[in-house]
PDB file of C-alpha atoms in Angstrom:
ATOM      1  CA  UNK A   1      90.261  75.004  89.707  1.00  0.00           C
ATOM      2  CA  UNK A   2      92.873  72.572  88.374  1.00  0.00           C
ATOM      3  CA  UNK A   3      96.290  72.387  89.926  1.00  0.00           C
ATOM      4  CA  UNK A   4      97.980  73.627  86.733  1.00  0.00           C
ATOM      5  CA  UNK A   5      95.642  76.620  86.504  1.00  0.00           C
ATOM      6  CA  UNK A   6      96.117  77.289  90.300  1.00  0.00           C
ATOM      7  CA  UNK A   7      99.846  77.134  89.995  1.00  0.00           C
ATOM      8  CA  UNK A   8      99.679  79.488  86.927  1.00  0.00           C
ATOM      9  CA  UNK A   9      97.654  82.045  88.951  1.00  0.00           C
ATOM     10  CA  UNK A  10     100.091  81.911  91.752  1.00  0.00           C
ATOM     11  CA  UNK A  11     103.082  82.495  89.481  1.00  0.00           C
ATOM     12  CA  UNK A  12     101.322  85.510  87.896  1.00  0.00           C
ATOM     13  CA  UNK A  13     100.494  86.957  91.423  1.00  0.00           C
ATOM     14  CA  UNK A  14     104.183  86.499  92.496  1.00  0.00           C
ATOM     15  CA  UNK A  15     105.566  88.119  89.336  1.00  0.00           C
ATOM     16  CA  UNK A  16     103.022  90.982  89.604  1.00  0.00           C
ATOM     17  CA  UNK A  17     104.135  91.587  93.176  1.00  0.00           C
ATOM     18  CA  UNK A  18     107.747  91.584  92.257  1.00  0.00           C
ATOM     19  CA  UNK A  19     107.240  94.016  89.412  1.00  0.00           C
ATOM     20  CA  UNK A  20     105.230  96.390  91.649  1.00  0.00           C
ATOM     21  CA  UNK A  21     108.016  96.264  94.233  1.00  0.00           C
ATOM     22  CA  UNK A  22     110.600  97.036  91.510  1.00  0.00           C
ATOM     23  CA  UNK A  23     108.477 100.008  90.401  1.00  0.00           C
ATOM     24  CA  UNK A  24     108.160 101.294  93.956  1.00  0.00           C
ATOM     25  CA  UNK A  25     111.815 101.076  94.961  1.00  0.00           C
ATOM     26  CA  UNK A  26     112.983 104.240  93.102  1.00  0.00           C
ATOM     27  CA  UNK A  27     109.969 106.162  94.474  1.00  0.00           C
ATOM     28  CA  UNK A  28     110.743 104.954  97.948  1.00  0.00           C
ATOM     29  CA  UNK A  29     114.395 106.014  97.608  1.00  0.00           C
ATOM     30  CA  UNK A  30     113.473 109.485  96.375  1.00  0.00           C
ATOM     31  CA  UNK A  31     111.076 109.911  99.230  1.00  0.00           C
ATOM     32  CA  UNK A  32     113.672 108.933 101.835  1.00  0.00           C
ATOM     33  CA  UNK A  33     116.217 111.291 100.244  1.00  0.00           C
ATOM     34  CA  UNK A  34     113.758 114.190 100.381  1.00  0.00           C
ATOM     35  CA  UNK A  35     112.783 113.369 103.922  1.00  0.00           C
ATOM     36  CA  UNK A  36     116.517 113.575 105.056  1.00  0.00           C
ATOM     37  CA  UNK A  37     116.927 117.020 103.453  1.00  0.00           C
ATOM     38  CA  UNK A  38     113.627 118.286 105.011  1.00  0.00           C
ATOM     39  CA  UNK A  39     114.608 116.790 108.385  1.00  0.00           C
ATOM     40  CA  UNK A  40     117.928 118.633 108.377  1.00  0.00           C
ATOM     41  CA  UNK A  41     116.189 122.076 107.561  1.00  0.00           C
ATOM     42  CA  UNK A  42     113.685 121.521 110.196  1.00  0.00           C
ATOM     43  CA  UNK A  43     116.353 120.683 112.829  1.00  0.00           C
ATOM     44  CA  UNK A  44     118.276 123.896 111.769  1.00  0.00           C
ATOM     45  CA  UNK A  45     115.016 125.910 112.189  1.00  0.00           C
ATOM     46  CA  UNK A  46     115.890 127.573 108.943  1.00  0.00           C
ATOM     47  CA  UNK A  47     112.307 128.472 107.993  1.00  0.00           C
ATOM     48  CA  UNK A  48     108.872 127.534 109.035  1.00  0.00           C
ATOM     49  CA  UNK A  49     107.525 128.116 105.460  1.00  0.00           C
ATOM     50  CA  UNK A  50     106.233 125.099 103.541  1.00  0.00           C
ATOM     51  CA  UNK A  51     108.816 123.310 101.498  1.00  0.00           C
ATOM     52  CA  UNK A  52     109.099 124.232  97.854  1.00  0.00           C
ATOM     53  CA  UNK A  53     107.137 121.954  95.573  1.00  0.00           C
ATOM     54  CA  UNK A  54     110.382 120.531  94.142  1.00  0.00           C
ATOM     55  CA  UNK A  55     111.586 119.576  97.594  1.00  0.00           C
ATOM     56  CA  UNK A  56     108.318 118.386  99.150  1.00  0.00           C
ATOM     57  CA  UNK A  57     107.441 114.685  99.557  1.00  0.00           C
ATOM     58  CA  UNK A  58     104.370 113.846  97.395  1.00  0.00           C
ATOM     59  CA  UNK A  59     101.642 111.696  98.840  1.00  0.00           C
ATOM     60  CA  UNK A  60     102.666 108.919  96.344  1.00  0.00           C
ATOM     61  CA  UNK A  61     106.266 109.103  97.568  1.00  0.00           C
ATOM     62  CA  UNK A  62     105.137 108.883 101.173  1.00  0.00           C
ATOM     63  CA  UNK A  63     103.035 105.814 100.599  1.00  0.00           C
ATOM     64  CA  UNK A  64     105.976 104.026  98.909  1.00  0.00           C
ATOM     65  CA  UNK A  65     107.994 104.159 102.045  1.00  0.00           C
ATOM     66  CA  UNK A  66     107.791 101.155 104.233  1.00  0.00           C
ATOM     67  CA  UNK A  67     104.730  99.751 102.400  1.00  0.00           C
ATOM     68  CA  UNK A  68     104.289  96.695 104.800  1.00  0.00           C
ATOM     69  CA  UNK A  69     104.808  98.713 107.888  1.00  0.00           C
ATOM     70  CA  UNK A  70     107.653  96.414 109.029  1.00  0.00           C
ATOM     71  CA  UNK A  71     110.810  98.154 107.852  1.00  0.00           C
ATOM     72  CA  UNK A  72     113.644  99.074 110.311  1.00  0.00           C
ATOM     73  CA  UNK A  73     113.178 102.506 111.983  1.00  0.00           C
ATOM     74  CA  UNK A  74     116.120 104.139 110.268  1.00  0.00           C
ATOM     75  CA  UNK A  75     114.645 106.933 108.042  1.00  0.00           C
ATOM     76  CA  UNK A  76     112.765 110.102 108.998  1.00  0.00           C
ATOM     77  CA  UNK A  77     109.436 109.297 107.319  1.00  0.00           C
ATOM     78  CA  UNK A  78     109.164 105.689 108.729  1.00  0.00           C
ATOM     79  CA  UNK A  79     110.137 106.842 112.221  1.00  0.00           C
ATOM     80  CA  UNK A  80     107.588 109.701 112.186  1.00  0.00           C
ATOM     81  CA  UNK A  81     104.756 107.719 110.543  1.00  0.00           C
ATOM     82  CA  UNK A  82     105.181 104.762 112.941  1.00  0.00           C
ATOM     83  CA  UNK A  83     105.236 107.166 115.997  1.00  0.00           C
ATOM     84  CA  UNK A  84     102.011 108.792 114.781  1.00  0.00           C
ATOM     85  CA  UNK A  85     100.438 105.441 114.221  1.00  0.00           C
ATOM     86  CA  UNK A  86     101.259 103.940 117.569  1.00  0.00           C
ATOM     87  CA  UNK A  87     100.673 107.009 119.658  1.00  0.00           C
ATOM     88  CA  UNK A  88      97.369 108.059 118.031  1.00  0.00           C
ATOM     89  CA  UNK A  89      95.957 105.365 115.651  1.00  0.00           C
ATOM     90  CA  UNK A  90      92.258 104.915 115.984  1.00  0.00           C
ATOM     91  CA  UNK A  91      91.766 108.507 117.053  1.00  0.00           C
ATOM     92  CA  UNK A  92      90.784 111.504 114.897  1.00  0.00           C
ATOM     93  CA  UNK A  93      93.056 112.958 112.337  1.00  0.00           C
ATOM     94  CA  UNK A  94      93.754 116.227 114.439  1.00  0.00           C
ATOM     95  CA  UNK A  95      95.216 114.045 117.258  1.00  0.00           C
ATOM     96  CA  UNK A  96      97.517 112.208 114.784  1.00  0.00           C
ATOM     97  CA  UNK A  97      98.582 115.585 113.404  1.00  0.00           C
ATOM     98  CA  UNK A  98      99.202 116.917 116.846  1.00  0.00           C
ATOM     99  CA  UNK A  99     101.483 113.973 117.617  1.00  0.00           C
ATOM    100  CA  UNK A 100     103.437 114.724 114.463  1.00  0.00           C
ATOM    101  CA  UNK A 101     103.777 118.311 115.511  1.00  0.00           C
ATOM    102  CA  UNK A 102     105.212 117.298 118.834  1.00  0.00           C
ATOM    103  CA  UNK A 103     108.029 115.307 117.173  1.00  0.00           C
ATOM    104  CA  UNK A 104     108.797 118.159 114.726  1.00  0.00           C
ATOM    105  CA  UNK A 105     108.772 120.749 117.527  1.00  0.00           C
ATOM    106  CA  UNK A 106     111.328 118.658 119.485  1.00  0.00           C
ATOM    107  CA  UNK A 107     113.518 118.173 116.378  1.00  0.00           C
ATOM    108  CA  UNK A 108     116.696 120.195 116.901  1.00  0.00           C
ATOM    109  CA  UNK A 109     115.359 122.001 119.945  1.00  0.00           C
ATOM    110  CA  UNK A 110     117.806 122.481 122.835  1.00  0.00           C
ATOM    111  CA  UNK A 111     117.669 119.258 124.927  1.00  0.00           C
ATOM    112  CA  UNK A 112     116.414 117.062 121.942  1.00  0.00           C
ATOM    113  CA  UNK A 113     118.170 115.263 119.118  1.00  0.00           C
ATOM    114  CA  UNK A 114     118.527 116.682 115.542  1.00  0.00           C
ATOM    115  CA  UNK A 115     117.017 113.688 113.651  1.00  0.00           C
ATOM    116  CA  UNK A 116     113.519 112.346 113.831  1.00  0.00           C
ATOM    117  CA  UNK A 117     114.522 108.853 114.622  1.00  0.00           C
ATOM    118  CA  UNK A 118     116.643 109.897 117.504  1.00  0.00           C
ATOM    119  CA  UNK A 119     113.768 112.067 118.775  1.00  0.00           C
ATOM    120  CA  UNK A 120     111.393 109.050 118.658  1.00  0.00           C
ATOM    121  CA  UNK A 121     113.896 106.692 120.269  1.00  0.00           C
ATOM    122  CA  UNK A 122     115.320 109.186 122.904  1.00  0.00           C
ATOM    123  CA  UNK A 123     115.591 107.678 126.382  1.00  0.00           C
ATOM    124  CA  UNK A 124     115.522 104.121 125.200  1.00  0.00           C
ATOM    125  CA  UNK A 125     119.054 103.572 126.458  1.00  0.00           C
ATOM    126  CA  UNK A 126     117.872 104.293 130.041  1.00  0.00           C
ATOM    127  CA  UNK A 127     114.470 102.659 129.594  1.00  0.00           C
ATOM    128  CA  UNK A 128     112.815 106.140 130.016  1.00  0.00           C
ATOM    129  CA  UNK A 129     111.405 106.491 126.590  1.00  0.00           C
ATOM    130  CA  UNK A 130     109.983 109.757 125.612  1.00  0.00           C
ATOM    131  CA  UNK A 131     107.414 107.927 123.440  1.00  0.00           C
ATOM    132  CA  UNK A 132     106.082 104.959 125.335  1.00  0.00           C
ATOM    133  CA  UNK A 133     105.471 102.681 122.335  1.00  0.00           C
ATOM    134  CA  UNK A 134     109.196 102.499 121.638  1.00  0.00           C
ATOM    135  CA  UNK A 135     109.852 100.875 124.979  1.00  0.00           C
ATOM    136  CA  UNK A 136     106.843  98.786 125.656  1.00  0.00           C
ATOM    137  CA  UNK A 137     108.472  95.602 124.551  1.00  0.00           C
ATOM    138  CA  UNK A 138     105.698  94.821 121.981  1.00  0.00           C
ATOM    139  CA  UNK A 139     106.207  94.369 118.290  1.00  0.00           C
ATOM    140  CA  UNK A 140     106.378  97.594 116.191  1.00  0.00           C
ATOM    141  CA  UNK A 141     104.978  96.162 112.987  1.00  0.00           C
ATOM    142  CA  UNK A 142     101.894  97.780 111.641  1.00  0.00           C
ATOM    143  CA  UNK A 143      98.493  95.994 111.978  1.00  0.00           C
ATOM    144  CA  UNK A 144      96.021  98.289 110.356  1.00  0.00           C
ATOM    145  CA  UNK A 145      96.956  99.340 106.709  1.00  0.00           C
ATOM    146  CA  UNK A 146      94.481 102.165 106.252  1.00  0.00           C
ATOM    147  CA  UNK A 147      95.563 103.826 109.530  1.00  0.00           C
ATOM    148  CA  UNK A 148      99.234 103.480 108.760  1.00  0.00           C
ATOM    149  CA  UNK A 149      98.562 104.943 105.278  1.00  0.00           C
ATOM    150  CA  UNK A 150      97.006 107.978 106.992  1.00  0.00           C
ATOM    151  CA  UNK A 151      99.993 108.212 109.346  1.00  0.00           C
ATOM    152  CA  UNK A 152     102.481 108.242 106.448  1.00  0.00           C
ATOM    153  CA  UNK A 153     100.284 110.958 104.703  1.00  0.00           C
ATOM    154  CA  UNK A 154     100.559 113.083 107.897  1.00  0.00           C
ATOM    155  CA  UNK A 155     104.277 112.418 108.302  1.00  0.00           C
ATOM    156  CA  UNK A 156     104.889 113.539 104.824  1.00  0.00           C
ATOM    157  CA  UNK A 157     103.010 116.787 105.453  1.00  0.00           C
ATOM    158  CA  UNK A 158     104.784 117.392 108.710  1.00  0.00           C
ATOM    159  CA  UNK A 159     108.177 117.020 107.125  1.00  0.00           C
ATOM    160  CA  UNK A 160     106.976 119.291 104.362  1.00  0.00           C
ATOM    161  CA  UNK A 161     105.966 121.835 106.941  1.00  0.00           C
ATOM    162  CA  UNK A 162     102.452 121.832 105.614  1.00  0.00           C
ATOM    163  CA  UNK A 163     100.778 121.049 108.891  1.00  0.00           C
ATOM    164  CA  UNK A 164      99.217 123.647 111.096  1.00  0.00           C
ATOM    165  CA  UNK A 165     100.592 123.236 114.541  1.00  0.00           C
ATOM    166  CA  UNK A 166      97.505 122.723 116.620  1.00  0.00           C
ATOM    167  CA  UNK A 167      99.674 122.211 119.692  1.00  0.00           C
ATOM    168  CA  UNK A 168     101.056 125.737 119.575  1.00  0.00           C
ATOM    169  CA  UNK A 169     104.597 124.606 120.023  1.00  0.00           C
ATOM    170  CA  UNK A 170     104.078 121.758 122.424  1.00  0.00           C
ATOM    171  CA  UNK A 171     106.903 119.318 123.050  1.00  0.00           C
ATOM    172  CA  UNK A 172     105.137 116.951 125.513  1.00  0.00           C
ATOM    173  CA  UNK A 173     101.663 115.324 125.616  1.00  0.00           C
ATOM    174  CA  UNK A 174      99.769 112.838 127.593  1.00  0.00           C
ATOM    175  CA  UNK A 175      96.389 111.053 127.547  1.00  0.00           C
ATOM    176  CA  UNK A 176      93.558 112.812 129.475  1.00  0.00           C
ATOM    177  CA  UNK A 177      93.077 109.708 131.476  1.00  0.00           C
ATOM    178  CA  UNK A 178      96.406 110.006 133.188  1.00  0.00           C
ATOM    179  CA  UNK A 179      97.991 112.719 135.369  1.00  0.00           C
ATOM    180  CA  UNK A 180     101.751 112.559 135.162  1.00  0.00           C
ATOM    181  CA  UNK A 181     103.649 114.558 137.719  1.00  0.00           C
ATOM    182  CA  UNK A 182     105.775 116.245 135.126  1.00  0.00           C
ATOM    183  CA  UNK A 183     102.804 117.950 133.700  1.00  0.00           C
ATOM    184  CA  UNK A 184     102.737 120.399 136.683  1.00  0.00           C
ATOM    185  CA  UNK A 185     106.087 121.761 135.646  1.00  0.00           C
ATOM    186  CA  UNK A 186     105.020 122.777 132.146  1.00  0.00           C
ATOM    187  CA  UNK A 187     102.612 125.138 130.473  1.00  0.00           C
ATOM    188  CA  UNK A 188      99.623 123.532 128.869  1.00  0.00           C
ATOM    189  CA  UNK A 189      99.207 124.761 125.290  1.00  0.00           C
ATOM    190  CA  UNK A 190      96.310 122.804 123.952  1.00  0.00           C
ATOM    191  CA  UNK A 191      93.747 120.082 124.491  1.00  0.00           C
ATOM    192  CA  UNK A 192      93.070 118.021 121.351  1.00  0.00           C
ATOM    193  CA  UNK A 193      90.803 115.010 121.549  1.00  0.00           C
ATOM    194  CA  UNK A 194      92.117 112.560 124.097  1.00  0.00           C
ATOM    195  CA  UNK A 195      95.430 114.464 124.537  1.00  0.00           C
ATOM    196  CA  UNK A 196      96.768 117.352 126.641  1.00  0.00           C
ATOM    197  CA  UNK A 197      99.784 119.185 125.180  1.00  0.00           C
ATOM    198  CA  UNK A 198     102.508 121.125 127.013  1.00  0.00           C
ATOM    199  CA  UNK A 199     105.643 123.073 126.597  1.00  0.00           C
ATOM    200  CA  UNK A 200     108.320 124.351 129.102  1.00  0.00           C
ATOM    201  CA  UNK A 201     107.279 127.608 130.645  1.00  0.00           C
ATOM    202  CA  UNK A 202     110.789 129.051 130.095  1.00  0.00           C
ATOM    203  CA  UNK A 203     111.335 127.429 126.698  1.00  0.00           C
ATOM    204  CA  UNK A 204     113.867 124.870 127.981  1.00  0.00           C
ATOM    205  CA  UNK A 205     113.398 121.167 127.436  1.00  0.00           C
ATOM    206  CA  UNK A 206     114.122 118.810 130.321  1.00  0.00           C
TER     207      UNK A 206
END
């Protein structure tokens, strides 16, 4: 291929990428706006019914948010999707959905913050993170596009209140291969894949 032709192809590729990004921007903004509204309603525990169609995040909108998996963690959908991805990527879909349910169950519950990002980052100031991936010192950028796309799809459903809570209200979980001391203080609610799920026996978070 000649240099002129190669240069022409590169220009077309760059322009196409820029046009795609321009088209995605309003979709991403709409999804983030919807996510914030849904987050507020979930934190207030107003209703457990699925969000009305007009308020729900569509699959297309969910995929438009943080397309490269490298955006700052400052909106509900990105924080939830990245947490699902890092805690359960490579596992079965039910396990990824269960992790999403734990985050949503914590949201607004006594003892936990009222935003998804704050739930995910809780404890980071004292190096006692509730979600280990947030404090492990490793880069948080996504590495597997297909698995992250699935995580975003699940995050959208969770915010839409369209997920069945397989954990039965759990607010804690751990890998089956470890046996943390705190698990003895809680009631186990479910075993899903490689994870065990728990909630406080008296309903109070610690």
